[in-house]
mmCIF file of C-alpha atoms and ligand atoms in Angstrom:
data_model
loop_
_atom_site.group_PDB
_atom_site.id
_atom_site.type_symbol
_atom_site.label_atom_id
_atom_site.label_comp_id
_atom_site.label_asym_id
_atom_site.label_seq_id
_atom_site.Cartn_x
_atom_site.Cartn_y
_atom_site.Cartn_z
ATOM 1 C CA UNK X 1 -19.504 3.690 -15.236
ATOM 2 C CA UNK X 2 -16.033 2.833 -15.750
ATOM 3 C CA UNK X 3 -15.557 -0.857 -17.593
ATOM 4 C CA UNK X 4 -12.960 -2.127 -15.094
ATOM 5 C CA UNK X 5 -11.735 0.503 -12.313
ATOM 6 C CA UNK X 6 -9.249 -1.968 -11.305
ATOM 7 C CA UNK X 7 -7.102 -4.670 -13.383
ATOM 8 C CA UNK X 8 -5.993 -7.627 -12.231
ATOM 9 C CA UNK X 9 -3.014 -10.188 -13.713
ATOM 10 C CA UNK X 10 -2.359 -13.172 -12.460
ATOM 11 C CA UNK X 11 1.483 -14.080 -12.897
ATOM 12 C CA UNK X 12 3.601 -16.868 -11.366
ATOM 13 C CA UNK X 13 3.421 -16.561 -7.360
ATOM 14 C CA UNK X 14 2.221 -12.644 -7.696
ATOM 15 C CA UNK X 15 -0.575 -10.507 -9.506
ATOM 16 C CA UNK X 16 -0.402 -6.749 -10.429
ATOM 17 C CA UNK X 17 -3.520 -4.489 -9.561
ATOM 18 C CA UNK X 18 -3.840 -1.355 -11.448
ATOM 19 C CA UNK X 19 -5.804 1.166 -10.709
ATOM 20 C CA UNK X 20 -7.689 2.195 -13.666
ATOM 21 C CA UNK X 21 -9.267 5.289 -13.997
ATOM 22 C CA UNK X 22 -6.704 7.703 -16.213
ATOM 23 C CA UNK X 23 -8.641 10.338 -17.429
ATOM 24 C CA UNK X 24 -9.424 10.983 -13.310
ATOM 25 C CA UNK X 25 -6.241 10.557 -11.921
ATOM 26 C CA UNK X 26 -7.398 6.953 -11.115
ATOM 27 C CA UNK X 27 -9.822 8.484 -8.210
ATOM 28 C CA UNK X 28 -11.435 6.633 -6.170
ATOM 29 C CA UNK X 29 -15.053 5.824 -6.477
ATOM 30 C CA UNK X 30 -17.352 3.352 -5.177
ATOM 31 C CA UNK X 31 -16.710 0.795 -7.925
ATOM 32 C CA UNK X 32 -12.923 1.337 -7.653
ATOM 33 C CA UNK X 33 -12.858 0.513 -3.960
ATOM 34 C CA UNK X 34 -15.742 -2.426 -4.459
ATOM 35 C CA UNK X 35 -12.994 -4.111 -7.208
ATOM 36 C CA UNK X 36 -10.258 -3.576 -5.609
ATOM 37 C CA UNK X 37 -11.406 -4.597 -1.855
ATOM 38 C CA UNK X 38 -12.247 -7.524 -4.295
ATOM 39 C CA UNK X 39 -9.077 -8.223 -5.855
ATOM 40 C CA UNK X 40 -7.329 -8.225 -2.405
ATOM 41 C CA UNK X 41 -9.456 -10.748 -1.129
ATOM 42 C CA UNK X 42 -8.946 -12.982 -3.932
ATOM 43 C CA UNK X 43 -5.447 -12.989 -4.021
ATOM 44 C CA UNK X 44 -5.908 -13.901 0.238
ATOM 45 C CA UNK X 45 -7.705 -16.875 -0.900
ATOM 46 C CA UNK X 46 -5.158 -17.672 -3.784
ATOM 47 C CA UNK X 47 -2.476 -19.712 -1.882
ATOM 48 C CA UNK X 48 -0.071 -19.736 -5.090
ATOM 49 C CA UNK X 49 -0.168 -15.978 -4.587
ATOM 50 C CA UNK X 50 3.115 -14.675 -2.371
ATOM 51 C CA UNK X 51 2.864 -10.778 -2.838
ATOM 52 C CA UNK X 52 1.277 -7.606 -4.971
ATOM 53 C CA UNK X 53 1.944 -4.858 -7.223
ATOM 54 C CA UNK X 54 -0.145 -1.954 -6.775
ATOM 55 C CA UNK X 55 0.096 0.917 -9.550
ATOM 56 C CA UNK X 56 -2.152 3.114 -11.767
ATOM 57 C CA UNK X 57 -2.656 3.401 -15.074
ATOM 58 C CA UNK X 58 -1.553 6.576 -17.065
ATOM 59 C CA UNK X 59 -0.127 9.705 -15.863
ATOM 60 C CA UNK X 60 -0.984 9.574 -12.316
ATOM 61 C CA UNK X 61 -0.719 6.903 -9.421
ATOM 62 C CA UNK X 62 -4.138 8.192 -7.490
ATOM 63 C CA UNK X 63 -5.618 11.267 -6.957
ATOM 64 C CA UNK X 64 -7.357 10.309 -3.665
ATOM 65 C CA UNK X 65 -11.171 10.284 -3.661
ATOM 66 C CA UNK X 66 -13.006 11.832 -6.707
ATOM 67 C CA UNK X 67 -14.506 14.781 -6.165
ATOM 68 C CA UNK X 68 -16.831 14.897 -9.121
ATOM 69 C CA UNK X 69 -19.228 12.315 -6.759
ATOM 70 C CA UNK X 70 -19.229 15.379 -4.185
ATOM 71 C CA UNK X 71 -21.757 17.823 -5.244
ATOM 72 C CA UNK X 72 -23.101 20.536 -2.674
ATOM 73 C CA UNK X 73 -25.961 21.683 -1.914
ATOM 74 C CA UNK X 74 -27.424 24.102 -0.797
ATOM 75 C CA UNK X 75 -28.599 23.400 3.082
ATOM 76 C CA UNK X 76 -27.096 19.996 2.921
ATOM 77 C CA UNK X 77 -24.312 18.624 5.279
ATOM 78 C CA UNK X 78 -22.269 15.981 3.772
ATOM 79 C CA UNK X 79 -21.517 13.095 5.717
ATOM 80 C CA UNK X 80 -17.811 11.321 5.245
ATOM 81 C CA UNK X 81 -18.304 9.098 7.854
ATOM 82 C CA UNK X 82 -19.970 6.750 5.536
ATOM 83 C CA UNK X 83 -16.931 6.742 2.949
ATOM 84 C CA UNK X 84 -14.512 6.269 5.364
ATOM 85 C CA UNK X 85 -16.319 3.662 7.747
ATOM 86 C CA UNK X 86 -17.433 2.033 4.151
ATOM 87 C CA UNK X 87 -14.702 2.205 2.146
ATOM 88 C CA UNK X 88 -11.095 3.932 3.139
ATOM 89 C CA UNK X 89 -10.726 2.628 6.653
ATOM 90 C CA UNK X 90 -11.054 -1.263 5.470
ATOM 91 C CA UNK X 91 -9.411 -0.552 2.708
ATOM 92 C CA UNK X 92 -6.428 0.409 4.974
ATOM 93 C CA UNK X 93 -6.889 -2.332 7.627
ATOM 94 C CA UNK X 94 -7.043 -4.957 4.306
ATOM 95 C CA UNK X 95 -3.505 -4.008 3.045
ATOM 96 C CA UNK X 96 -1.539 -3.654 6.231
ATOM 97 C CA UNK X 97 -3.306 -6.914 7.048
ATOM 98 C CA UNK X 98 -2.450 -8.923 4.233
ATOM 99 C CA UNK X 99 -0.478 -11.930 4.656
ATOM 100 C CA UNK X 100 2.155 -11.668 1.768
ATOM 101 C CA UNK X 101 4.106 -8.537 0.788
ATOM 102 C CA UNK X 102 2.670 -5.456 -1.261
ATOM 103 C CA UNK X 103 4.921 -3.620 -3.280
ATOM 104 C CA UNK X 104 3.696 0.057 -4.528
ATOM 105 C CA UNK X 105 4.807 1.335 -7.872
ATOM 106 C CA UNK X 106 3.698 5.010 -7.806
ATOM 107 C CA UNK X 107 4.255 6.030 -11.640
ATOM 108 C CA UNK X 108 2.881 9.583 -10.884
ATOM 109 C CA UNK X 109 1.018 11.958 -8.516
ATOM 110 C CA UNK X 110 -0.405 10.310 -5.482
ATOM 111 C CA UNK X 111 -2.798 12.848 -3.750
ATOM 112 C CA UNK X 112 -5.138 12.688 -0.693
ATOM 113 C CA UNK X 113 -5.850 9.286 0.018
ATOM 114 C CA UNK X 114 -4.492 8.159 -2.765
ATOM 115 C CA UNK X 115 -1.161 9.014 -0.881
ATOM 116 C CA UNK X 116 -2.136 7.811 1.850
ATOM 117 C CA UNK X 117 -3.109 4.373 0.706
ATOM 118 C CA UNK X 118 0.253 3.958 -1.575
ATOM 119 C CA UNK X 119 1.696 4.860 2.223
ATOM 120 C CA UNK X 120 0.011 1.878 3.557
ATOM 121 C CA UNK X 121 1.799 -0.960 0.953
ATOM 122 C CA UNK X 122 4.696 -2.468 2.595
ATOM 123 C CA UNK X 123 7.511 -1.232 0.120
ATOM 124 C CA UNK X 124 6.900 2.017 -1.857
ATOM 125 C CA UNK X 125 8.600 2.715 -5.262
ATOM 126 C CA UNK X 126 7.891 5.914 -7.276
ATOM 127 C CA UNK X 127 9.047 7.318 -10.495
ATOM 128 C CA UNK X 128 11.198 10.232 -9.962
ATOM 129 C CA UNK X 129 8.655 12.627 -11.531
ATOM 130 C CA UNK X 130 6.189 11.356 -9.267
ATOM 131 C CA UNK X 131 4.732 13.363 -6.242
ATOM 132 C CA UNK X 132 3.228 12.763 -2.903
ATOM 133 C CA UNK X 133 0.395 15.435 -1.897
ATOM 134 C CA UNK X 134 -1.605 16.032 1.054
ATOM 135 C CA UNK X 135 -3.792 17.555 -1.033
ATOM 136 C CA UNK X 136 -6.810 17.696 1.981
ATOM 137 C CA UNK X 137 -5.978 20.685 3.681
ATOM 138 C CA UNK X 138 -6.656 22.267 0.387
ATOM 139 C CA UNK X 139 -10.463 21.358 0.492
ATOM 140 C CA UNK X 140 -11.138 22.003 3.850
ATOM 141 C CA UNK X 141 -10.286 18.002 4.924
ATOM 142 C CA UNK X 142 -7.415 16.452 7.410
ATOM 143 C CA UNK X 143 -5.265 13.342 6.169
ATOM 144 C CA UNK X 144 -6.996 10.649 6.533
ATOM 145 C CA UNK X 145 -6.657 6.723 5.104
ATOM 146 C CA UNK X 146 -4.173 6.551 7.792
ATOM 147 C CA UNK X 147 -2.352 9.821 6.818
ATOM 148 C CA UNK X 148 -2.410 11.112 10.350
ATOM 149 C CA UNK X 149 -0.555 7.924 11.717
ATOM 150 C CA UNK X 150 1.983 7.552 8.896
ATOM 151 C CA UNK X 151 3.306 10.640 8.425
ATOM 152 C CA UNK X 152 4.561 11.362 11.700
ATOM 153 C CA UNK X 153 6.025 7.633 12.057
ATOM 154 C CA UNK X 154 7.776 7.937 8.460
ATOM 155 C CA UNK X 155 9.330 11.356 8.013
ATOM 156 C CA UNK X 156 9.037 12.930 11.787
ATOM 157 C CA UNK X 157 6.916 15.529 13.760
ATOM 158 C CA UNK X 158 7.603 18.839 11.820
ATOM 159 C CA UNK X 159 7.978 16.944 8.267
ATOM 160 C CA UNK X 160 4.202 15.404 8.872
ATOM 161 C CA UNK X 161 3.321 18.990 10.206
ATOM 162 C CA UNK X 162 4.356 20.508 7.292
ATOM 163 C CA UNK X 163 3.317 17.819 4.513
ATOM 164 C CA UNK X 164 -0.130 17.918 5.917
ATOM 165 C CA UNK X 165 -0.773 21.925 6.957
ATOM 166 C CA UNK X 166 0.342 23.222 3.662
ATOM 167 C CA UNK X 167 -0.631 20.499 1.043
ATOM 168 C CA UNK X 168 2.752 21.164 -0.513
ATOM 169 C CA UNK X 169 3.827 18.724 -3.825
ATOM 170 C CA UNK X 170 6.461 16.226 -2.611
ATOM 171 C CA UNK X 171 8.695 15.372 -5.394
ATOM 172 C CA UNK X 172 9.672 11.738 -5.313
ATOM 173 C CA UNK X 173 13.270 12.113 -4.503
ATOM 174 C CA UNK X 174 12.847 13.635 -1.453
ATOM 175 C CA UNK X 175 10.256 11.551 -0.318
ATOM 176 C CA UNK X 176 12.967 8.678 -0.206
ATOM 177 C CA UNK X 177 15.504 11.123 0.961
ATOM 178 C CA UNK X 178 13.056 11.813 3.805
ATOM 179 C CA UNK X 179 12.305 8.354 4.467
ATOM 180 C CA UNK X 180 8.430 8.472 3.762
ATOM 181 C CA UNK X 181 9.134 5.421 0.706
ATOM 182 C CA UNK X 182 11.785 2.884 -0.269
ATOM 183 C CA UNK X 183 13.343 4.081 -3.088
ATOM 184 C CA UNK X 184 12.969 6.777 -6.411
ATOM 185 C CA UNK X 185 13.746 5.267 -9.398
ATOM 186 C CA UNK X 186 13.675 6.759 -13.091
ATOM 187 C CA UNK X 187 10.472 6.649 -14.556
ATOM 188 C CA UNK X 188 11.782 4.266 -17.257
ATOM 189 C CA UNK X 189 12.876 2.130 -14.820
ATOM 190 C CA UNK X 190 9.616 2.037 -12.364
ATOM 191 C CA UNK X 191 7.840 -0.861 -13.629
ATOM 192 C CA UNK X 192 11.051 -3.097 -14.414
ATOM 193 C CA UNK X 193 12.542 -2.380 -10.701
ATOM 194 C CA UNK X 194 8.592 -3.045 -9.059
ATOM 195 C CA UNK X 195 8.486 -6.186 -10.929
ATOM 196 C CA UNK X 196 12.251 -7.122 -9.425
ATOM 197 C CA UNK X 197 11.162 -6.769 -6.329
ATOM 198 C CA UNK X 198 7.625 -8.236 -6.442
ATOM 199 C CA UNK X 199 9.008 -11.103 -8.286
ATOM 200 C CA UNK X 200 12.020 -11.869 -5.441
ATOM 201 C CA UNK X 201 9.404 -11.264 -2.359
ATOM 202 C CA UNK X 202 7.059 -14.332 -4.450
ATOM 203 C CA UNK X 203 9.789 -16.494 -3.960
ATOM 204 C CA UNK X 204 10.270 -15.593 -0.334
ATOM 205 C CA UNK X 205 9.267 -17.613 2.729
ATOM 206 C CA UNK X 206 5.660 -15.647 3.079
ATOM 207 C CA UNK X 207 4.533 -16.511 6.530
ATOM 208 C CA UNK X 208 7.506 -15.106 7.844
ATOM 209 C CA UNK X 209 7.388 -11.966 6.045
ATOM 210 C CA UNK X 210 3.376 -11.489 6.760
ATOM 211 C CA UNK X 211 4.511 -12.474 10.741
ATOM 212 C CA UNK X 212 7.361 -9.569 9.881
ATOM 213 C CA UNK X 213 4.564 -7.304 9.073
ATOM 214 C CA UNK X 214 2.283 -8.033 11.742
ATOM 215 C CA UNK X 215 5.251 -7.267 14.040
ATOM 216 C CA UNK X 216 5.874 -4.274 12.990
ATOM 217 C CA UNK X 217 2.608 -2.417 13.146
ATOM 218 C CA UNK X 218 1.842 -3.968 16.601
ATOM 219 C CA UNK X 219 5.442 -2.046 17.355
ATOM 220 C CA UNK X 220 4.042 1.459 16.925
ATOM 221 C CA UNK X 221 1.807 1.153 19.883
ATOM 222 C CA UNK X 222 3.421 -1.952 22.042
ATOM 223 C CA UNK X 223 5.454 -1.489 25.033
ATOM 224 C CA UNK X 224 9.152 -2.955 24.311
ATOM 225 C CA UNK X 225 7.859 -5.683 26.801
ATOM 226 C CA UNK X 226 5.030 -6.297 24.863
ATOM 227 C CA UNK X 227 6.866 -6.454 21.648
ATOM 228 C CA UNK X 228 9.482 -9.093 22.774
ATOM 229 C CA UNK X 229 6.356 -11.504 23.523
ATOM 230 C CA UNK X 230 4.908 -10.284 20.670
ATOM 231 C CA UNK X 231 7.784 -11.265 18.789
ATOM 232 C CA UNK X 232 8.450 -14.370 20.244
ATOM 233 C CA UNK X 233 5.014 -15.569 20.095
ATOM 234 C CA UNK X 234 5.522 -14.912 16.371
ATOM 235 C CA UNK X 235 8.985 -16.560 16.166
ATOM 236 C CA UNK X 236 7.127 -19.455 17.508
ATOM 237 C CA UNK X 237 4.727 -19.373 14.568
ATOM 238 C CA UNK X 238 7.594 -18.483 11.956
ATOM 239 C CA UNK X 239 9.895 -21.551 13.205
ATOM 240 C CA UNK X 240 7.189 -24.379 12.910
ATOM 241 C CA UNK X 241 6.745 -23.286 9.150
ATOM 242 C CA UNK X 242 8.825 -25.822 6.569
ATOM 243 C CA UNK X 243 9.980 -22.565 4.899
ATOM 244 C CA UNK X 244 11.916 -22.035 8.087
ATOM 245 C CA UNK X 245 13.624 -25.823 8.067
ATOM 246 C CA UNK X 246 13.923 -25.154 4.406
ATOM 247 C CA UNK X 247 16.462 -21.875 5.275
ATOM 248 C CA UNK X 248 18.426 -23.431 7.551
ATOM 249 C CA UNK X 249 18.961 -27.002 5.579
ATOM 250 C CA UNK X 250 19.543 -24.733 2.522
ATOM 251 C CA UNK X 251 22.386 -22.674 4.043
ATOM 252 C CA UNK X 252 24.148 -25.416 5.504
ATOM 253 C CA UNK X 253 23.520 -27.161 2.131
ATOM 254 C CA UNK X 254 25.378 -23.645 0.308
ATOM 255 C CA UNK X 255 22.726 -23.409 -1.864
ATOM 256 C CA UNK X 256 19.305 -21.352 -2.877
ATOM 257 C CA UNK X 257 16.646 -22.362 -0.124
ATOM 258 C CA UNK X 258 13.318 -23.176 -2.467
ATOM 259 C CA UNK X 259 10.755 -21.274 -0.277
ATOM 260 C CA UNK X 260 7.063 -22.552 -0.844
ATOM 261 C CA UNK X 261 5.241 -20.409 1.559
ATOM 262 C CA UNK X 262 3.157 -22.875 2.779
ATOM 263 C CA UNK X 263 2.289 -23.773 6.760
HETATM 264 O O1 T3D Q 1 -14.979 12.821 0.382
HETATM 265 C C1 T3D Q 1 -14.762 11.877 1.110
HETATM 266 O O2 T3D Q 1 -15.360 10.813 0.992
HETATM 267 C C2 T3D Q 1 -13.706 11.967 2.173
HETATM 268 C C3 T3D Q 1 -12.494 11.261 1.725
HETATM 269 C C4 T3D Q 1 -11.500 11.986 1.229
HETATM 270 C C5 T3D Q 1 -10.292 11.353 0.710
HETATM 271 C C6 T3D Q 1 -9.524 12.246 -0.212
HETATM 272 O O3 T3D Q 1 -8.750 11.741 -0.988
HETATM 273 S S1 T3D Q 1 -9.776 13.925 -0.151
HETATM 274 C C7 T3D Q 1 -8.601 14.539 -1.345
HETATM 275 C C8 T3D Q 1 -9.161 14.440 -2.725
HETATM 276 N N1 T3D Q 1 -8.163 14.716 -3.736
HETATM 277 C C9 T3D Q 1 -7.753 15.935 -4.014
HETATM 278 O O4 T3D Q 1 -8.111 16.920 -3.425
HETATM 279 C C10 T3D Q 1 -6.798 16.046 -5.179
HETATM 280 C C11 T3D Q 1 -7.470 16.782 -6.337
HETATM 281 N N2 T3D Q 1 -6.609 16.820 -7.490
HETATM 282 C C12 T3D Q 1 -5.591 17.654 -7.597
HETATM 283 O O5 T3D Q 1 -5.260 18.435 -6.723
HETATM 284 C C13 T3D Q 1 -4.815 17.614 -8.885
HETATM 285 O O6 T3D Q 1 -5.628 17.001 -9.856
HETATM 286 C C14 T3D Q 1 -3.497 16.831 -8.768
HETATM 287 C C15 T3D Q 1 -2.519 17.665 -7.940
HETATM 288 C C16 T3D Q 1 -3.689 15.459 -8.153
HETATM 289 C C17 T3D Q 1 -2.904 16.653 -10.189
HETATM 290 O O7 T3D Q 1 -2.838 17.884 -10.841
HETATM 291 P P1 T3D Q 1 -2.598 17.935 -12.414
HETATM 292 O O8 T3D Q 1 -2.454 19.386 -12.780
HETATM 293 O O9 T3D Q 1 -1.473 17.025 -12.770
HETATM 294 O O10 T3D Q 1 -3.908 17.287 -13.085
HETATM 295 P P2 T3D Q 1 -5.361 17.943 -13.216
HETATM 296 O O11 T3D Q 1 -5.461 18.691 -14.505
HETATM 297 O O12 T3D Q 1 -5.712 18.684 -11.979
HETATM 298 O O13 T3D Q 1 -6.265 16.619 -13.274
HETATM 299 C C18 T3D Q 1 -6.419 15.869 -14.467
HETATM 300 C C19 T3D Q 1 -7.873 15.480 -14.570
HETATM 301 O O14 T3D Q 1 -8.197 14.641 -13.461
HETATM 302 C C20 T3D Q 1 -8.789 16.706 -14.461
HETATM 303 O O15 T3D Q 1 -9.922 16.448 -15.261
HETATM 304 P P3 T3D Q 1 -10.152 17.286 -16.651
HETATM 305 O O16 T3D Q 1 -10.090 18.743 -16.297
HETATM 306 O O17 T3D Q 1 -9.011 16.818 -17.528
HETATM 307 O O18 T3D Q 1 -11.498 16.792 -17.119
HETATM 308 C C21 T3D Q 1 -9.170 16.712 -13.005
HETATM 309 O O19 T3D Q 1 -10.392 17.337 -12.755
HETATM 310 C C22 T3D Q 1 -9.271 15.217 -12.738
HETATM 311 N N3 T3D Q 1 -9.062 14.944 -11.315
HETATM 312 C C23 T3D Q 1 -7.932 15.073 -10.603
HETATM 313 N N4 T3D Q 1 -8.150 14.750 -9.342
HETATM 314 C C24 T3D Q 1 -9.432 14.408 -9.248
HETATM 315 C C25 T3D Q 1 -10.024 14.531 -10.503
HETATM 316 N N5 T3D Q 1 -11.309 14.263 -10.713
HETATM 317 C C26 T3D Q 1 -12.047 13.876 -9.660
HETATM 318 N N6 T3D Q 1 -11.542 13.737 -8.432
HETATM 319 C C27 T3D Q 1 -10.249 13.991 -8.176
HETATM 320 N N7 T3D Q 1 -9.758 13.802 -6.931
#
């Protein structure tokens, strides 16, 4: 059993969860999903924390789920449903659901769900000789962890036909050229740009950017009516925060608005 699957640091308005599982890719097993379903919920209840970094430790980001738990045998018919009603599908649901911004720093391959789930953070950063792999249709599997849904939304209907019949490596740099992440950066330069960003979006009003989030999943499946009550529903929400009066006072004031994040 691995000593701590996932790490968690607390820093000022933000904590960084690592995956931490090197010599397997950082693969998912039961204990990594139980600590870091963990972790997420903590930070929820930790109002002095604004947003995440998600990254891995070692060579690879995450390899999706680890195999070496999946031993046949003969005669017996394994049953995902469990893993993926237990363990991938909240885990999904949790970080699209969050209220405060997740950045993803993917410092190396991401395959399976291990993709999928860096697809799920809000912003995605990767080191350029990072890749992104749909490695199921290799082993007999589909995309799943949300794979199905993001691809096609992110890069387009041949691009997630391709990525996900043919389990080709997707090198970093054309991942952000095809719009499935935010940006490539140098590999040097991955943890220093993720911590940029992670540190700005702490200081940020966070209601409005966990309303912005909310808004924008609901999006994929709303009706443009629906979305303009959606949004102003939302809007409502957004305006009777004090980071709101706190944005407008502060431009009129020409100076940095002081954002708390508080209702
Ligand atoms: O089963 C269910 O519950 C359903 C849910 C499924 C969700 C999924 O994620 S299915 C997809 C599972 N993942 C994969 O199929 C990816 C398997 N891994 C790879 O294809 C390759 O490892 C990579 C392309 C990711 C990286 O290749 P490379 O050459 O850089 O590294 P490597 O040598 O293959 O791996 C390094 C070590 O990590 C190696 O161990 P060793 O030989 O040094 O002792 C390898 O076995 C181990 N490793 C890599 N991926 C996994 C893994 N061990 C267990 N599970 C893995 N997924």
């Amino acid at each position: 059993m691995d000593e701590n699957p996932v790490l968690v640091e607390k820093r000022e308005g933000y904590r960084v969860l690592t995956l931490n599982r090197p010599d397997r890719l950082n693969s998912f097993n039961e204990a990594t999903h139980e600590r870091l379903m963990a972790a997420l919920v903590e930070a929820e209840a930790d109002e002095t924390c604004r947003a995440l970094l998600l990254t891995g430790a070692g060579r690879g980001f995450c390899a999706g789920q680890d195999l070496s738990n999946r031993v046949f045998e003969p005669g017996v018919v394994p049953d995902l449903t469990r893993t993926i009603e237990r363990w991938y599908n909240p885990l999904v649901r949790k970080l699209r659901a969050l209220p405060m911004p997740i950045v993803c720093a993917v410092n190396g391959v991401a395959a399976g769900a291990g993709a999928n789930i860096a697809l799920s953070c809000d912003i995605v950063l990767a080191a350029r000789s990072a890749k992104f792999i749909q490695a199921f249709a290799k082993i007999g599997l589909l995309p799943d962890s949300g794979g199905t849904w993001f691809l096609p939304r992110l890069v387009g209907a041949a691009r997630a036909r391709g990525l996900a019949l043919l389990a080709e490596p997707l090198p970093a740099d054309k991942a952000e050229e095809w719009g499935l992440i935010w940006k490539a950066v140098d590999d040097e330069s991955l943890i220093i740009e993720a911590v940029k960003l992670v540190e700005h979006l702490a200081t940020q009003p966070t209601i409005g950017l966990a309303l912005t989030k909310r808004a924008l999943d609901a999006a994929s499946t709303n009706t443009l009516d629906q979305q303009l009550d959606l949004e102003r529903d939302l809007q409502s929400e957004a305006g009777r925060t004090p980071d709101y009066a706190e944005g407008v006072t502060a431009f009129f004031a020409k100076r940095a608005p002081a954002f708390t994040g508080r209702r």
